CSV table of C-alpha atoms and ligand atoms in Angstrom, one decimal:
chain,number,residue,atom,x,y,z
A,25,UNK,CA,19.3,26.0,1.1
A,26,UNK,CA,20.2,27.8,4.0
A,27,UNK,CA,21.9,26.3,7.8
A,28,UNK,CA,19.3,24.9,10.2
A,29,UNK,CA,19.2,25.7,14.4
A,30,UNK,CA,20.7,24.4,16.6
A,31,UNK,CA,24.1,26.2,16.0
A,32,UNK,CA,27.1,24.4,17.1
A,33,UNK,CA,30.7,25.9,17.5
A,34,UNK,CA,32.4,26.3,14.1
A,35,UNK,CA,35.9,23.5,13.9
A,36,UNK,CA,37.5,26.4,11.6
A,37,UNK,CA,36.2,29.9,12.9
A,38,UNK,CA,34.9,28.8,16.4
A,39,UNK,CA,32.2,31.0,16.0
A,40,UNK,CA,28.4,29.4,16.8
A,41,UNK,CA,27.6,29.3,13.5
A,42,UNK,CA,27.3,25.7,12.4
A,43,UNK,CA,24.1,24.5,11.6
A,44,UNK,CA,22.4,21.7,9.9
A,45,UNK,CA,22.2,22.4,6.2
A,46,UNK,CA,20.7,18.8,5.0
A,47,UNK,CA,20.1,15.7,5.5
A,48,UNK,CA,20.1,12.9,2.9
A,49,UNK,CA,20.6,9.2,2.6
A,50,UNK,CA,22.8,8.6,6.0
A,51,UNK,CA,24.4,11.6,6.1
A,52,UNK,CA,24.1,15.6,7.5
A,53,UNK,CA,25.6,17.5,5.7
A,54,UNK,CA,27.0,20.7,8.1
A,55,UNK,CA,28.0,24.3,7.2
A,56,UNK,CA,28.8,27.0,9.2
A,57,UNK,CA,26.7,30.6,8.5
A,58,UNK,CA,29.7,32.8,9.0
A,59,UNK,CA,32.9,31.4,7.2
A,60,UNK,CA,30.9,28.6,4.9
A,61,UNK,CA,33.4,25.5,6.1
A,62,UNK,CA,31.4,22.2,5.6
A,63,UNK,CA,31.4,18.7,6.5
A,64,UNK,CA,28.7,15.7,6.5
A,65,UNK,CA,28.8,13.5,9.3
A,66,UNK,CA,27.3,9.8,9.2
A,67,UNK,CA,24.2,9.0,10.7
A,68,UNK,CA,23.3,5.6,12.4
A,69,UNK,CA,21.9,3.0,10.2
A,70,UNK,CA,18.1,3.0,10.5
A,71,UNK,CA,15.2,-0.1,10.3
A,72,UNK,CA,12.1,1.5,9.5
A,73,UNK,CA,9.1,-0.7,9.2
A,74,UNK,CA,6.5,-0.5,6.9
A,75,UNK,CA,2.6,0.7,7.7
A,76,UNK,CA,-0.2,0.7,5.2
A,77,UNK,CA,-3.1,3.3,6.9
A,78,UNK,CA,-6.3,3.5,4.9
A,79,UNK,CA,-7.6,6.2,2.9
A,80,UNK,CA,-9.7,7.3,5.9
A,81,UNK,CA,-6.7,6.8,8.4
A,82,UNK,CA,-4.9,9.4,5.9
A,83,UNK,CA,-7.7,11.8,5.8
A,84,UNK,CA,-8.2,11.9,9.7
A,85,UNK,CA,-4.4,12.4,10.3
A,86,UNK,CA,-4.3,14.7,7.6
A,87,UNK,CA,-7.2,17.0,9.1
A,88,UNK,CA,-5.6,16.2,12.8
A,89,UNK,CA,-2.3,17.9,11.8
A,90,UNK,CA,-4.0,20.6,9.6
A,91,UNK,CA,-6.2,21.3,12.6
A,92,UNK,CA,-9.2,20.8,9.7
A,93,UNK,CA,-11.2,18.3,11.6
A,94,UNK,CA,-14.7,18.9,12.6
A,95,UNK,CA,-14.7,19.5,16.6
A,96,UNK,CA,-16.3,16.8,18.1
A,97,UNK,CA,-16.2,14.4,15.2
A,98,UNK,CA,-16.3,11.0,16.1
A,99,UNK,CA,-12.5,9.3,17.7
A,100,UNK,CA,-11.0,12.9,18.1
A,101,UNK,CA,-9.0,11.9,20.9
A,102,UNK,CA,-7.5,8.5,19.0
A,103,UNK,CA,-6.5,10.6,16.2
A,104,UNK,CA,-4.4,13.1,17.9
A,105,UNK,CA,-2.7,10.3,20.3
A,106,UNK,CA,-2.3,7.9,16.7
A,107,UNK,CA,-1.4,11.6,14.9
A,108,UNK,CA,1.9,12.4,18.0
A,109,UNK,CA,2.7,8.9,18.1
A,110,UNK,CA,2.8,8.5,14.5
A,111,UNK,CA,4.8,11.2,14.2
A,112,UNK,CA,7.0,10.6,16.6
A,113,UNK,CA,7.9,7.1,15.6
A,114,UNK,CA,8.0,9.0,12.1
A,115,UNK,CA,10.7,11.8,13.1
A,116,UNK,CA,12.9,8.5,15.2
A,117,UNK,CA,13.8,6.8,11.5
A,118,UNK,CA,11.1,3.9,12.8
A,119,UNK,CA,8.5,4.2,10.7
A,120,UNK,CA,6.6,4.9,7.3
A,121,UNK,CA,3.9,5.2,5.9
A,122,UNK,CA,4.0,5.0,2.1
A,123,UNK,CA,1.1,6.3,-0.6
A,124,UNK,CA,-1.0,3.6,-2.4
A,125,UNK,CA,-2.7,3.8,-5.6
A,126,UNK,CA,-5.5,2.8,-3.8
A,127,UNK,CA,-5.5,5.8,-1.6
A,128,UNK,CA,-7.8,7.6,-4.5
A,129,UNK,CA,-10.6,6.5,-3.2
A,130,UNK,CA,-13.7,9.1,-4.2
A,131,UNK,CA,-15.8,8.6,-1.2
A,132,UNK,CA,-13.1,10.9,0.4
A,133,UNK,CA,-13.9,14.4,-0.1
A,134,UNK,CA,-10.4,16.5,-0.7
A,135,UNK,CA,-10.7,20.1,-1.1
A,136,UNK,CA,-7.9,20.5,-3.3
A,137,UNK,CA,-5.1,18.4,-5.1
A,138,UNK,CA,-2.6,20.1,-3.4
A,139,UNK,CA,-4.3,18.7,0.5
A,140,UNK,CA,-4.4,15.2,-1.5
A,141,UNK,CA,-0.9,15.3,-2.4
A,142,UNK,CA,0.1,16.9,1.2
A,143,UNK,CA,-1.4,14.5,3.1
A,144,UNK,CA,-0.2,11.4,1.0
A,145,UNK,CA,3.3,13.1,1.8
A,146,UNK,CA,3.0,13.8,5.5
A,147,UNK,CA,4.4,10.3,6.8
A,148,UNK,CA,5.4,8.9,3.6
A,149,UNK,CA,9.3,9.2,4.0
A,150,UNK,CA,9.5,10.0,0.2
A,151,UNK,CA,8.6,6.7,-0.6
A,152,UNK,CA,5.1,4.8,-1.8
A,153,UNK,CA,4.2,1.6,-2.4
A,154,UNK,CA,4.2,-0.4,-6.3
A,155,UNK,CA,1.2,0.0,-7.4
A,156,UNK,CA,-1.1,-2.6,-6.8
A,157,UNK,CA,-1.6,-4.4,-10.1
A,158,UNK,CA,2.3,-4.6,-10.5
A,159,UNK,CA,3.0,-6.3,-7.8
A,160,UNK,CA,0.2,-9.1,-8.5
A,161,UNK,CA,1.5,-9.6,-12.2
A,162,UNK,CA,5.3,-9.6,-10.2
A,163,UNK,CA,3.7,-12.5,-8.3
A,164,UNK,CA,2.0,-14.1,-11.6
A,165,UNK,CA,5.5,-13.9,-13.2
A,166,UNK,CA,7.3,-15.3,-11.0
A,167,UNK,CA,4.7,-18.6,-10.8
A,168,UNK,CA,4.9,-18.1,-14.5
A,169,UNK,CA,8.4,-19.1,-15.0
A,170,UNK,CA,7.7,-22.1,-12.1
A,171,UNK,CA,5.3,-23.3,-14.7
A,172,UNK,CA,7.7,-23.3,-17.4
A,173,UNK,CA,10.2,-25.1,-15.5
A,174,UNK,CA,7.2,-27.9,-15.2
A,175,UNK,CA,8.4,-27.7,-11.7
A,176,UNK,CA,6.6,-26.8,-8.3
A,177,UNK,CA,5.0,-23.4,-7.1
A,178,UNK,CA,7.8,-20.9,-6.2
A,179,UNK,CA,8.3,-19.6,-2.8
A,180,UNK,CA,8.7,-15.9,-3.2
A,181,UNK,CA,10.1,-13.3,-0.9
A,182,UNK,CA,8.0,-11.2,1.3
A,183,UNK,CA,11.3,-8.5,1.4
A,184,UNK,CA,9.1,-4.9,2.1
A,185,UNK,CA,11.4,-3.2,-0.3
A,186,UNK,CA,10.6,-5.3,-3.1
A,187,UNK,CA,7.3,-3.2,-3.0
A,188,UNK,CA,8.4,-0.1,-1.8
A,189,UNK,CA,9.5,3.0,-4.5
A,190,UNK,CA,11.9,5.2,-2.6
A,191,UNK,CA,14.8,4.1,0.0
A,192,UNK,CA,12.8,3.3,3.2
A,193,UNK,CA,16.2,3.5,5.5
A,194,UNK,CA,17.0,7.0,4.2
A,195,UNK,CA,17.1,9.6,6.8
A,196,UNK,CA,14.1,11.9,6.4
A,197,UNK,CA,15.1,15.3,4.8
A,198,UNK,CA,14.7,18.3,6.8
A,199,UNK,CA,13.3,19.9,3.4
A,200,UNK,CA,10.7,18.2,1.9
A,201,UNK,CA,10.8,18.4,-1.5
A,202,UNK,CA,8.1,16.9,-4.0
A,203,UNK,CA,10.0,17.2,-6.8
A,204,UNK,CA,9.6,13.5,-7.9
A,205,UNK,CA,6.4,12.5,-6.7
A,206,UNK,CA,4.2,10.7,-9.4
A,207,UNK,CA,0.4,11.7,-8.5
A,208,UNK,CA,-0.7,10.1,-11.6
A,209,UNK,CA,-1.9,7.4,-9.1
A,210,UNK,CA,-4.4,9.4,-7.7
A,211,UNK,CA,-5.8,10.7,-10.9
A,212,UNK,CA,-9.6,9.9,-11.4
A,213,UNK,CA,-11.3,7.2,-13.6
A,214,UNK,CA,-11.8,4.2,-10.9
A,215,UNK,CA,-15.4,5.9,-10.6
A,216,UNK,CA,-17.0,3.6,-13.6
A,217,UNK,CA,-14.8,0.5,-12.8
A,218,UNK,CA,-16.2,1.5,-8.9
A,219,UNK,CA,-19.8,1.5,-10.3
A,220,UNK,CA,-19.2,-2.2,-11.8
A,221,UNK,CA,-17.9,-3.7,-8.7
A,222,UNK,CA,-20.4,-2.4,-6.5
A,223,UNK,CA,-23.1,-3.7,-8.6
A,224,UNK,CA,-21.8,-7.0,-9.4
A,225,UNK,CA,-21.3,-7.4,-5.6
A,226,UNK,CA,-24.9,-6.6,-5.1
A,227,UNK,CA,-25.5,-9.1,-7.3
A,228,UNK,CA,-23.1,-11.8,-5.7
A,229,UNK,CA,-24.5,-11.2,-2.5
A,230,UNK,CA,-28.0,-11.6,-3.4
A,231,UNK,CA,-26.7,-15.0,-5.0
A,232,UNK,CA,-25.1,-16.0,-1.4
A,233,UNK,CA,-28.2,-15.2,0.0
A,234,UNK,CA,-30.3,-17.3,-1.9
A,235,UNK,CA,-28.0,-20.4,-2.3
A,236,UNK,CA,-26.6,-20.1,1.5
A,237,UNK,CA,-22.8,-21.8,0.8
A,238,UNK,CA,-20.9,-22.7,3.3
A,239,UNK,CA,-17.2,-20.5,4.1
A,240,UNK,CA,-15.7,-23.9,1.8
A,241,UNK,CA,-17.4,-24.1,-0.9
A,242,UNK,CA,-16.9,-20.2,-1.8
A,243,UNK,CA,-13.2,-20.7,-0.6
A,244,UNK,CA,-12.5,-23.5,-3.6
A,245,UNK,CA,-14.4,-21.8,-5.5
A,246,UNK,CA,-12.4,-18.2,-5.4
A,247,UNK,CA,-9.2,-20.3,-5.4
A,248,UNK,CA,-10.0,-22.1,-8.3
A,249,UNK,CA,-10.8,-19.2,-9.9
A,250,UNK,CA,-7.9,-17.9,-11.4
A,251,UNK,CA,-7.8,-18.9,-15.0
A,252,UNK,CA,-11.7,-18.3,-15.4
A,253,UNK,CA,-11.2,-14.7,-14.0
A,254,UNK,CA,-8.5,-13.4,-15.5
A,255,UNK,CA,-9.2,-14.4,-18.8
A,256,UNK,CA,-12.3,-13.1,-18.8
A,257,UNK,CA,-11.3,-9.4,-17.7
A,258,UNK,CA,-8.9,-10.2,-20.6
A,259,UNK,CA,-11.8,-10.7,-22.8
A,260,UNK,CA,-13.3,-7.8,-21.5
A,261,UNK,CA,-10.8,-5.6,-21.7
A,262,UNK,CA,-10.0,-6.5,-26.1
A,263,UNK,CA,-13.8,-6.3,-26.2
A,264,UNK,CA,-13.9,-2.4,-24.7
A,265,UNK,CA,-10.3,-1.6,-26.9
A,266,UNK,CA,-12.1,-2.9,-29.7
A,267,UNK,CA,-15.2,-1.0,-29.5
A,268,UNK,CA,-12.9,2.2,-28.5
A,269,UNK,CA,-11.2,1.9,-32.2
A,270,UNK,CA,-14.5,0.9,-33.9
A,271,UNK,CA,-16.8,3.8,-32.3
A,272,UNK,CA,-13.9,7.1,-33.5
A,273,UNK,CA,-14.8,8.5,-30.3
A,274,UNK,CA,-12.0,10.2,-28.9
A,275,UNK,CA,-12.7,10.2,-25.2
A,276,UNK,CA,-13.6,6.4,-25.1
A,277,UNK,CA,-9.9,5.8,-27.0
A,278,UNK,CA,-8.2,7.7,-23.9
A,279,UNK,CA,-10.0,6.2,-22.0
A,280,UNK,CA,-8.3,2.7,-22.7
A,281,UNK,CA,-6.7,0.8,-20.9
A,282,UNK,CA,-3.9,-1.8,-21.9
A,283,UNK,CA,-3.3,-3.6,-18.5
A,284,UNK,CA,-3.9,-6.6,-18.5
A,285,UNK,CA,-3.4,-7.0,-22.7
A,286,UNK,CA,0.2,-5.6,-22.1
A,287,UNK,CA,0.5,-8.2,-19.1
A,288,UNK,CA,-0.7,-10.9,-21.1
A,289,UNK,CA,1.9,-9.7,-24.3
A,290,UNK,CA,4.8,-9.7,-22.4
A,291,UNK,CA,4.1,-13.8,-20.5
A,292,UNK,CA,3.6,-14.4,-24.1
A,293,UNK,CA,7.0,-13.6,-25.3
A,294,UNK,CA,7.7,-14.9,-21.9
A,295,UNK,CA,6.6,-18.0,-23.0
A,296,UNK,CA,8.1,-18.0,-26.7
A,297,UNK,CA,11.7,-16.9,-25.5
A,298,UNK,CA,11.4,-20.3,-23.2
A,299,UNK,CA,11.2,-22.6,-25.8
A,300,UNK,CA,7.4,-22.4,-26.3
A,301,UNK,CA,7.4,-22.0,-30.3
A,302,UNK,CA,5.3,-18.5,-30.7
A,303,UNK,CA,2.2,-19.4,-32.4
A,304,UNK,CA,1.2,-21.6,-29.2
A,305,UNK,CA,2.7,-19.2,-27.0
A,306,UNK,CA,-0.5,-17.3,-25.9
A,307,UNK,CA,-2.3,-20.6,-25.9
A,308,UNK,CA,0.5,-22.1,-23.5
A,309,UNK,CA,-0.3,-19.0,-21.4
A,310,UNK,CA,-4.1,-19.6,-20.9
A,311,UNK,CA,-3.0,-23.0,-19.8
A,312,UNK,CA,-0.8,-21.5,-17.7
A,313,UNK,CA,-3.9,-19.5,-16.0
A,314,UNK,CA,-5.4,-22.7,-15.1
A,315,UNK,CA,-2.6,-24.3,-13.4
A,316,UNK,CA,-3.4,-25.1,-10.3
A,317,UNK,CA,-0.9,-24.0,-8.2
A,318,UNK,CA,-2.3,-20.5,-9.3
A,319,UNK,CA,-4.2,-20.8,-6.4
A,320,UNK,CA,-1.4,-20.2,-4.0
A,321,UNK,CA,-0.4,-17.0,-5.8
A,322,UNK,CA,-0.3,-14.5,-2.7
A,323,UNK,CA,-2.6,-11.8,-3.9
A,324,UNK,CA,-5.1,-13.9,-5.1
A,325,UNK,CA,-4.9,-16.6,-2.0
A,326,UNK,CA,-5.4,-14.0,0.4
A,327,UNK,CA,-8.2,-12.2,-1.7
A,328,UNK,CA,-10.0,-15.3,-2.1
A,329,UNK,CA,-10.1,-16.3,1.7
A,330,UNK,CA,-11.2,-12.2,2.2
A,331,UNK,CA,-13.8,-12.9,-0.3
A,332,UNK,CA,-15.4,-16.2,0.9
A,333,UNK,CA,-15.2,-14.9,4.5
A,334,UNK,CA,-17.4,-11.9,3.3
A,335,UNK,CA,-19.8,-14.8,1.3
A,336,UNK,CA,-20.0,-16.6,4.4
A,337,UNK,CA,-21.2,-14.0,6.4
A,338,UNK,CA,-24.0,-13.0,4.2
A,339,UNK,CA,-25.3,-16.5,3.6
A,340,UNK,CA,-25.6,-17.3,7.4
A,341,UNK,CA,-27.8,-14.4,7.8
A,342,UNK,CA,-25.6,-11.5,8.5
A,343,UNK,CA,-25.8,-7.9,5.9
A,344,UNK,CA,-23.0,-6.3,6.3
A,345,UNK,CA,-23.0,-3.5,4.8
A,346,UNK,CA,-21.2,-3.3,1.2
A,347,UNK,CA,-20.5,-1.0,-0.8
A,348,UNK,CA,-17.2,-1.4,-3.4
A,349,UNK,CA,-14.3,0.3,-1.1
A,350,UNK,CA,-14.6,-3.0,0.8
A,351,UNK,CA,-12.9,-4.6,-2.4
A,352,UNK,CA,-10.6,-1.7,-2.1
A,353,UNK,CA,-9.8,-2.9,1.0
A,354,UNK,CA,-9.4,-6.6,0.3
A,355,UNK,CA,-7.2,-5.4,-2.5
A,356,UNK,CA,-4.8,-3.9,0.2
A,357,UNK,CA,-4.6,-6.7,2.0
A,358,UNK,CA,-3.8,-9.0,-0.1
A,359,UNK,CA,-1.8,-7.1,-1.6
A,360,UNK,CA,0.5,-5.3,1.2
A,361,UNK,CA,0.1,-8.1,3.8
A,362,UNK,CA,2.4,-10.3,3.2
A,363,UNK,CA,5.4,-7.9,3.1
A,364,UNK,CA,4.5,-5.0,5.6
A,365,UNK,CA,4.7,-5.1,9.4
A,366,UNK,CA,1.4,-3.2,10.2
A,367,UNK,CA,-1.9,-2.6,8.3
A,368,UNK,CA,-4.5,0.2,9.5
A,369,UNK,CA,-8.2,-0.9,7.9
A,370,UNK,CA,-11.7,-1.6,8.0
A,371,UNK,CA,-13.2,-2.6,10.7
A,372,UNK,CA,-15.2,-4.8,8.7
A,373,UNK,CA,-11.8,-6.7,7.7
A,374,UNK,CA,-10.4,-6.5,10.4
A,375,UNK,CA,-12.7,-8.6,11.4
A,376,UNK,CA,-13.1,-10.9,8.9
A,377,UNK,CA,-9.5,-11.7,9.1
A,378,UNK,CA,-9.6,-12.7,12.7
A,379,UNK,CA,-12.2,-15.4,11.6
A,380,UNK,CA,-10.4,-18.6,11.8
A,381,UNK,CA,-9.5,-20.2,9.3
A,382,UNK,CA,-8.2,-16.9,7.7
A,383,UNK,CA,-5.9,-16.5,10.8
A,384,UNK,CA,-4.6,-20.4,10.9
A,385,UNK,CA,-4.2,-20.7,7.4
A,386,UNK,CA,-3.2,-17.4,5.8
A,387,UNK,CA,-0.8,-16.7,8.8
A,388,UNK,CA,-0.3,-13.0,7.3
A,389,UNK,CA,3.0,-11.1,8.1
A,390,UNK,CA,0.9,-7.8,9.1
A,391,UNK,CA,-0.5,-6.6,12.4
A,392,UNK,CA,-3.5,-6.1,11.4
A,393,UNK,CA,-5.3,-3.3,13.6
A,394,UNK,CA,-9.1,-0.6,12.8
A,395,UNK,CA,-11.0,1.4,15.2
A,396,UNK,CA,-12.1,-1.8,16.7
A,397,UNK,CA,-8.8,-2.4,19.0
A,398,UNK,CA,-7.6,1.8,18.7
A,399,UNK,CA,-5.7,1.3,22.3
A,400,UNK,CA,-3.6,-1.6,20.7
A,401,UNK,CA,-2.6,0.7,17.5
A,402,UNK,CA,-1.8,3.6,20.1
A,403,UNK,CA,0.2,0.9,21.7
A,404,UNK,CA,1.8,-0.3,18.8
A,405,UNK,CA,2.9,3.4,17.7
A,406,UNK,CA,4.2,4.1,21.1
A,407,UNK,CA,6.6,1.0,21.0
A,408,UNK,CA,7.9,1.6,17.7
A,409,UNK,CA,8.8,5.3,18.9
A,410,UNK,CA,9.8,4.9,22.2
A,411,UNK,CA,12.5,1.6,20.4
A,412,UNK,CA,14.7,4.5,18.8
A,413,UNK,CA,18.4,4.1,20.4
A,414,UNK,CA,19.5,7.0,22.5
A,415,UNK,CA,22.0,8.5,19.7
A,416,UNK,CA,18.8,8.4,17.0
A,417,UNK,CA,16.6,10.3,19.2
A,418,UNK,CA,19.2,12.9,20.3
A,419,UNK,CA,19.4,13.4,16.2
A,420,UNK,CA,15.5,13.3,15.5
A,421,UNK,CA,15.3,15.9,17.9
A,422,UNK,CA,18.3,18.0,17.0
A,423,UNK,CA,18.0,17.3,12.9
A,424,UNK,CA,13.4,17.3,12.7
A,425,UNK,CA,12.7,18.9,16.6
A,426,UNK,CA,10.9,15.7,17.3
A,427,UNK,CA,10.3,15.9,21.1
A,428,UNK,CA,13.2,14.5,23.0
B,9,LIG,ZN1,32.9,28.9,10.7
């Protein structure tokens, strides 16, 4: 590491030599390039707030700030205003905007790893989110051990940095080093589990078609869902280990996965450490699946009122058009809404989310903005930025060179 412009006057050789060497946590840390005395000064407490931007809102910013994008291509001017204004509010300590897991969507074309990983990193502020399924078995256990209590449904906190890896009021570093970063999320595989979904939602659709039921009856019957669903991706999931094993194929054993058997292990001993004796353990947990109160588990609430919006719109008529990365989107939704301040998607869900019922009675944390309404994202970008205190932009622009 070397000292960073501007250079200040040196307390011990008064030269104008002392520079910015890093920046980390809420500190700078400064030397001076001639006689090597050091210091770290404090910085001001930050309160970033949280955005989730779609896979496509990553690859257009991406392509914006790599200068990559096809001239003319459709928005060009939104993306450069969101790209300054994002980065802006980025450099001012307001803002980030933390990698998914479901940012490995394959529709996306990416030349190279290396631009996947740089773009994922661009606004991140070294942090990402959980990943997805974590956070909905974080919700399951914590209704779990409500159940076990024979009490009522937990209320549980929508604190962002329950679902955020990384410290989200850190200072950004003036070095950016990936040292840490865990791609594994992005790594393929979804492509046959993609594949499924699209099909069975085909399939659904056709269904909705035919047998036209009203936003209600799909509602009740996605929220009362729970227990039938999950144990039957359980069931699926033994079935495909099972056949794995049997088969001796190599490639279809790493290609295993344990999710949901691991999930269902662990509430198990869950279960038997609370009193449950063991051999009913696993039985107590499938009665568990079908408790009710399931239904108001946040992930799945929020998906199922996605879902039957969706359902509703086909059967009165409408054909959307579908294709799986809408359940993609659904899943960030339900998942990220209810703890982040701002969400950048579809604007097919978008739109389904300002249907309303699914604005009166979901009453999501998240902003909630797509291409339909750019001006209000622009908007939105430009407030966060512009509510920096006079002492933190002074820094962003002295520490990152954000404009002043
Ligand atoms: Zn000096």
């Amino acid at each position: 590491m070397f000292e960073h412009p501007p250079f200040r006057r040196c307390p011990r050789c008064k030269g104008e030599s002392f520079g910015t060497l890093s920046v980390g946590g809420n500190s700078v840390t400064k030397r001076c390039k001639e006689c090597r005395y050091s210091h770290s000064e404090a910085l001001p407490a930050t309160e970033k707030r949280v955005i989730y931007l779609d896979q496509f809102a990553v690859s257009e910013l991406y392509k914006t700030k790599a200068k990559k994008r096809r001239p003319g291509a459709p928005h060009e001017q939104f993306w450069q205003d969101c790209y300054s204004l994002g980065n802006l509010a980025y450099l001012r300590q307001q803002v980030i905007f933390p990698a998914s897991n479901l940012h490995s969507d394959e529709t996306i074309v990416w030349h190279s790893p290396e631009e996947l990983r740089l773009a994922h990193e661009m606004f991140s502020g070294e942090t990402s989110f959980e990943r997805t399924d974590a956070i909905a078995t974080r919700q399951e256990w914590e209704f779990a051990k409500a159940f076990l209590k024979g009490g009522t449904r937990p209320t549980l906190s929508t604190d962002v940095d329950q679902i955020i890896l990384g410290t989200r009021n850190a200072w950004l570093p003036i070095y950016h080093i990936s040292v840490n970063a865990n791609y594994s999320m992005f790594a393929p595989g979804l492509r046959q589990d993609k594949a499924i979904a699209e099909a069975s939602l085909k399939h659904l659709a056709d269904g909705w078609v035919s047998a036209r039921p009203t936003f209600d009856d799909l509602l009740k019957h996605e929220l009362s869902s729970y227990g039938s669903a999950m144990r039957q991706a359980l069931r699926e999931q033994i079935t495909k280990t099972q056949a794995a094993f049997a088969s001796n194929d190599p490639t279809s054993v790493l290609d295993m996965r344990f999710g949901l058997i691991s999930r269902y292990r662990e509430l198990t001993e869950l279960f038997a450490r609370n009193g449950v004796p063991a051999k009913d353990a696993f039985k107590e947990v499938l009665r568990f699946l079908d408790w009710p109160e399931n239904q108001h588990q946040p992930a799945h609430r929020i998906f199922a009122y996605l879902f039957a919006a969706l359902g509703w719109r086909i059967s009165s008529g409408q054909r959307p058009e579908m294709n799986a990365s809408i359940l993609n989107d659904f899943s960030a939704i339900s998942t990220y809404a209810p703890y982040v301040d701002a969400m950048f998607v579809d604007k097919q869900c978008a739109s389904l989310l300002r249907q309303g019922r699914l604005r009166d009675e979901l009453g999501l944390k998240a902003r909630i903005f797509s291409l339909s309404s750019p001006q209000e994202f622009l908007d939105y970008l430009k407030d966060l930025g512009d509510s920096a205190t006079e002492d933190i932009r002074v820094l962003a622009h002295e520490l990152y060179d954000a404009e002043a």
